[in-house]
Coordinates of N, CA and C in Angstrom, one line a residue:
X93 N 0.8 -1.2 0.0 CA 0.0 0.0 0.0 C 0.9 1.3 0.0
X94 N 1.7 1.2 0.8 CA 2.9 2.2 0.6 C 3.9 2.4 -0.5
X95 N 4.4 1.5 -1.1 CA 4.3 1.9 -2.1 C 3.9 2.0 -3.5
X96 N 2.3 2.1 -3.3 CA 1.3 2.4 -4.2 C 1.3 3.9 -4.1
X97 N 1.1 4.5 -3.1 CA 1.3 5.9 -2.3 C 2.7 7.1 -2.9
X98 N 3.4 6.2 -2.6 CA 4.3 7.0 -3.0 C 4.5 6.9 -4.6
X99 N 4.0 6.2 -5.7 CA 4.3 5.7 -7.2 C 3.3 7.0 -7.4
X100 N 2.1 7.0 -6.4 CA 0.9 7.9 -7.2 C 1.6 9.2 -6.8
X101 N 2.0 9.7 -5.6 CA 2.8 10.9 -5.5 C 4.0 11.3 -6.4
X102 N 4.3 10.3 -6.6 CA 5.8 10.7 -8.0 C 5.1 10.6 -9.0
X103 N 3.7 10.1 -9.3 CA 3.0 10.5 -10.9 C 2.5 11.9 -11.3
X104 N 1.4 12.8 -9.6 CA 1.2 14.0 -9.8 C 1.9 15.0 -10.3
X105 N 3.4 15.0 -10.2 CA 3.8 16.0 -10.8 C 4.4 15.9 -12.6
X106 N 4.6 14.7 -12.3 CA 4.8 14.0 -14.0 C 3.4 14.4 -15.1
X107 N 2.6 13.9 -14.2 CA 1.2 14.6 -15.2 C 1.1 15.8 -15.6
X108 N 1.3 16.4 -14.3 CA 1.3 18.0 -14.2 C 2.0 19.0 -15.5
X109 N 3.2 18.1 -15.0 CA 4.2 18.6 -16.4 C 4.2 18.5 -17.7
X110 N 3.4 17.0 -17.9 CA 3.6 16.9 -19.2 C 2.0 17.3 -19.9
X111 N 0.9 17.5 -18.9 CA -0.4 18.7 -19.5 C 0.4 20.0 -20.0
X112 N 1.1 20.8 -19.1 CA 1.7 22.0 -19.4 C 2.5 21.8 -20.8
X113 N 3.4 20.5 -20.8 CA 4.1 21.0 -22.2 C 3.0 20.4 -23.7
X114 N 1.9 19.6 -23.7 CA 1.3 19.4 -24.6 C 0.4 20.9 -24.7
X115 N -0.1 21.4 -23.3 CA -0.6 22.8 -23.7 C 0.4 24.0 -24.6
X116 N 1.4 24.1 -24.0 CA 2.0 25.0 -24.4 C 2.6 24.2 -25.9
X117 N 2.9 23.8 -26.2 CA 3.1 22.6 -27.4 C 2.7 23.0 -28.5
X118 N 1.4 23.1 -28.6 CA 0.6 23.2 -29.4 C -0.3 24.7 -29.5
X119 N 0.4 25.2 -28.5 CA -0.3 26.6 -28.9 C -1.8 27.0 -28.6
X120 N -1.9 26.3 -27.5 CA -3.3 26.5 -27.1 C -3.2 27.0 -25.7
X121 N -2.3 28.3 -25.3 CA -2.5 28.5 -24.1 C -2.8 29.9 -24.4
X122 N -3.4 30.8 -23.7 CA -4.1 31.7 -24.2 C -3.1 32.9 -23.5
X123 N -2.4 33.6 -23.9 CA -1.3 34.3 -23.0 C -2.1 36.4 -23.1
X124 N -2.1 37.3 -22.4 CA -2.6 38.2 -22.6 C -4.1 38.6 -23.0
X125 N -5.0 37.7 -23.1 CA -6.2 37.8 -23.3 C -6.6 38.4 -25.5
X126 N -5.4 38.8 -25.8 CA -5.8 38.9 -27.2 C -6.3 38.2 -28.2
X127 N -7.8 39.0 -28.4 CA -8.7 38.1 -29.4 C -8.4 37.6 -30.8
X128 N -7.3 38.7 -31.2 CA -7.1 38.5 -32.3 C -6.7 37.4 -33.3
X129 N -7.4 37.2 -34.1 CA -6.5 35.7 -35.1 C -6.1 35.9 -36.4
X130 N -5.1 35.3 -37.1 CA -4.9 35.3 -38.1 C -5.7 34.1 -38.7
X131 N -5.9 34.2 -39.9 CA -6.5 33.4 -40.8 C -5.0 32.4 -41.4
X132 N -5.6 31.2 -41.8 CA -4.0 31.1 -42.3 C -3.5 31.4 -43.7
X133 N -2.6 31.1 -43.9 CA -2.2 32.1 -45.2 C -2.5 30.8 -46.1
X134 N -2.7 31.3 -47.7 CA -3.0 30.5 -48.2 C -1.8 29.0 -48.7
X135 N -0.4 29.4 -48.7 CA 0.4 28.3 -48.6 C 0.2 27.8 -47.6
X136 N -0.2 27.8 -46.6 CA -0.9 27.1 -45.1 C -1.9 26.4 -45.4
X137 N -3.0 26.9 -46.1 CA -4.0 26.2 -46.2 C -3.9 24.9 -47.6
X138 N -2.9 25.6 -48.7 CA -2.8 24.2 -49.8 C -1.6 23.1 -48.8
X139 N -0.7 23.5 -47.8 CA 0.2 22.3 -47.5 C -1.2 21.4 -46.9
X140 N -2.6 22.3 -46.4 CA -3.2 21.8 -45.0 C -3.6 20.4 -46.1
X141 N -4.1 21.1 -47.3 CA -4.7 20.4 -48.3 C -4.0 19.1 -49.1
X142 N -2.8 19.4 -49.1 CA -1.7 18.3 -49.3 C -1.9 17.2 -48.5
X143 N -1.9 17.8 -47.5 CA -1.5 16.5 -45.8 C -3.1 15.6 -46.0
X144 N -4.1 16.4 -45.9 CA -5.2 15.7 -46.5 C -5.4 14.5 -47.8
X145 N -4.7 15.1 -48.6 CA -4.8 14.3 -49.9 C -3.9 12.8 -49.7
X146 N -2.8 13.8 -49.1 CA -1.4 12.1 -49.1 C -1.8 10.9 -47.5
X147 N -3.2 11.6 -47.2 CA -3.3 10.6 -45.9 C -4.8 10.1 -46.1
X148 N -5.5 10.6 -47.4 CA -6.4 9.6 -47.8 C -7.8 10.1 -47.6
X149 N -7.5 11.5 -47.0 CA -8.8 12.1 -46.3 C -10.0 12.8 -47.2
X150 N -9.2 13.3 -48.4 CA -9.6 13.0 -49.5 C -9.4 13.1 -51.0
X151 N -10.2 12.6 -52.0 CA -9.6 12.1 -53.3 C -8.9 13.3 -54.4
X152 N -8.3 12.7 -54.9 CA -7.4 13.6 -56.1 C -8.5 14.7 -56.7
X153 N -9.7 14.1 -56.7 CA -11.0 15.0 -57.5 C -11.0 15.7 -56.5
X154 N -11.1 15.5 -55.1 CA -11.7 16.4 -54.3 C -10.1 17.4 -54.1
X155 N -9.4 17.1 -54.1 CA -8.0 17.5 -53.9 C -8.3 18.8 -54.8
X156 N -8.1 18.5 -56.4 CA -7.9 19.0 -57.0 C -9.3 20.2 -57.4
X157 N -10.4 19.9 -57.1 CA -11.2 21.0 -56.8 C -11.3 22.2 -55.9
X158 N -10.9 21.8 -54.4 CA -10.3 22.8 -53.8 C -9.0 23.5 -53.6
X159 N -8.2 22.8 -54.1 CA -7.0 23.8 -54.6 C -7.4 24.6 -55.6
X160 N -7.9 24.5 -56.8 CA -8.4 25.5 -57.6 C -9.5 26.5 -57.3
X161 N -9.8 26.1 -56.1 CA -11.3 27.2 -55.8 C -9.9 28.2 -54.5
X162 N -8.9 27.7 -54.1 CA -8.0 28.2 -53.1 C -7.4 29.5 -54.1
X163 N -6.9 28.5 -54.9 CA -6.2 29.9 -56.2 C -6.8 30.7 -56.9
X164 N -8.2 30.5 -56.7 CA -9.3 31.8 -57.5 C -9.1 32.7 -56.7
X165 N -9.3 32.2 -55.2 CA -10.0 33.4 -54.6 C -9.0 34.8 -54.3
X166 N -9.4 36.1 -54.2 CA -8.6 37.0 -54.1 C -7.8 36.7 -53.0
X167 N -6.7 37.7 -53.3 CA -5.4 37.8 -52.3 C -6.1 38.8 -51.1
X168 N -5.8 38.4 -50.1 CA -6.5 39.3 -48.9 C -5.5 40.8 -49.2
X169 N -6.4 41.8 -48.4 CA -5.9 43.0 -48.1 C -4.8 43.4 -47.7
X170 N -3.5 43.7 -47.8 CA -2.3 44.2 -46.8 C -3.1 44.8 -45.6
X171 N -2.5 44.5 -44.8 CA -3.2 45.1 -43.2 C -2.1 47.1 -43.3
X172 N -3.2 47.6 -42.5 CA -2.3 49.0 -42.7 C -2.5 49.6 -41.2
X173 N -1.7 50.3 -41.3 CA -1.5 51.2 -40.2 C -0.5 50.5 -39.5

């Protein structure tokens, strides 16, 4: 029983740590309250579209339809100020 006790007390902080680094990891910790987001850029969005295609998620037709509806669409605005 004892040392069950002490295995579960050397796990709490192991967990602890490795929540923090998959939070921070990944970029889901929210730092300063800023709402702001970027959109992703459109080479962001054809690799997203690649990783889709080469893992089956979906077909060359469908692949290849939304990449061409990706390259129609206008180029966003330069941000100013």
């Amino acid at each position: 029983m004892r040392n069950a006790l002490l295995c579960a007390r050397r796990s709490v902080p192991s967990l602890a740590a490795m929540s923090l680094i998959a939070t921070t990891s990944t970029g889901c910790l929210a730092v300063g309250g800023s709402k702001h987001s970027e959109s992703p850029t459109l080479g962001k969005q054809l690799l997203d579209l690649k990783t889709a295609l080469d893992s089956g998620a979906v077909t060359e037709q469908e692949y290849a339809a939304e990449k061409a509806k990706m390259l129609q669409q206008p180029a966003p605005a330069a941000p100013t100020g």
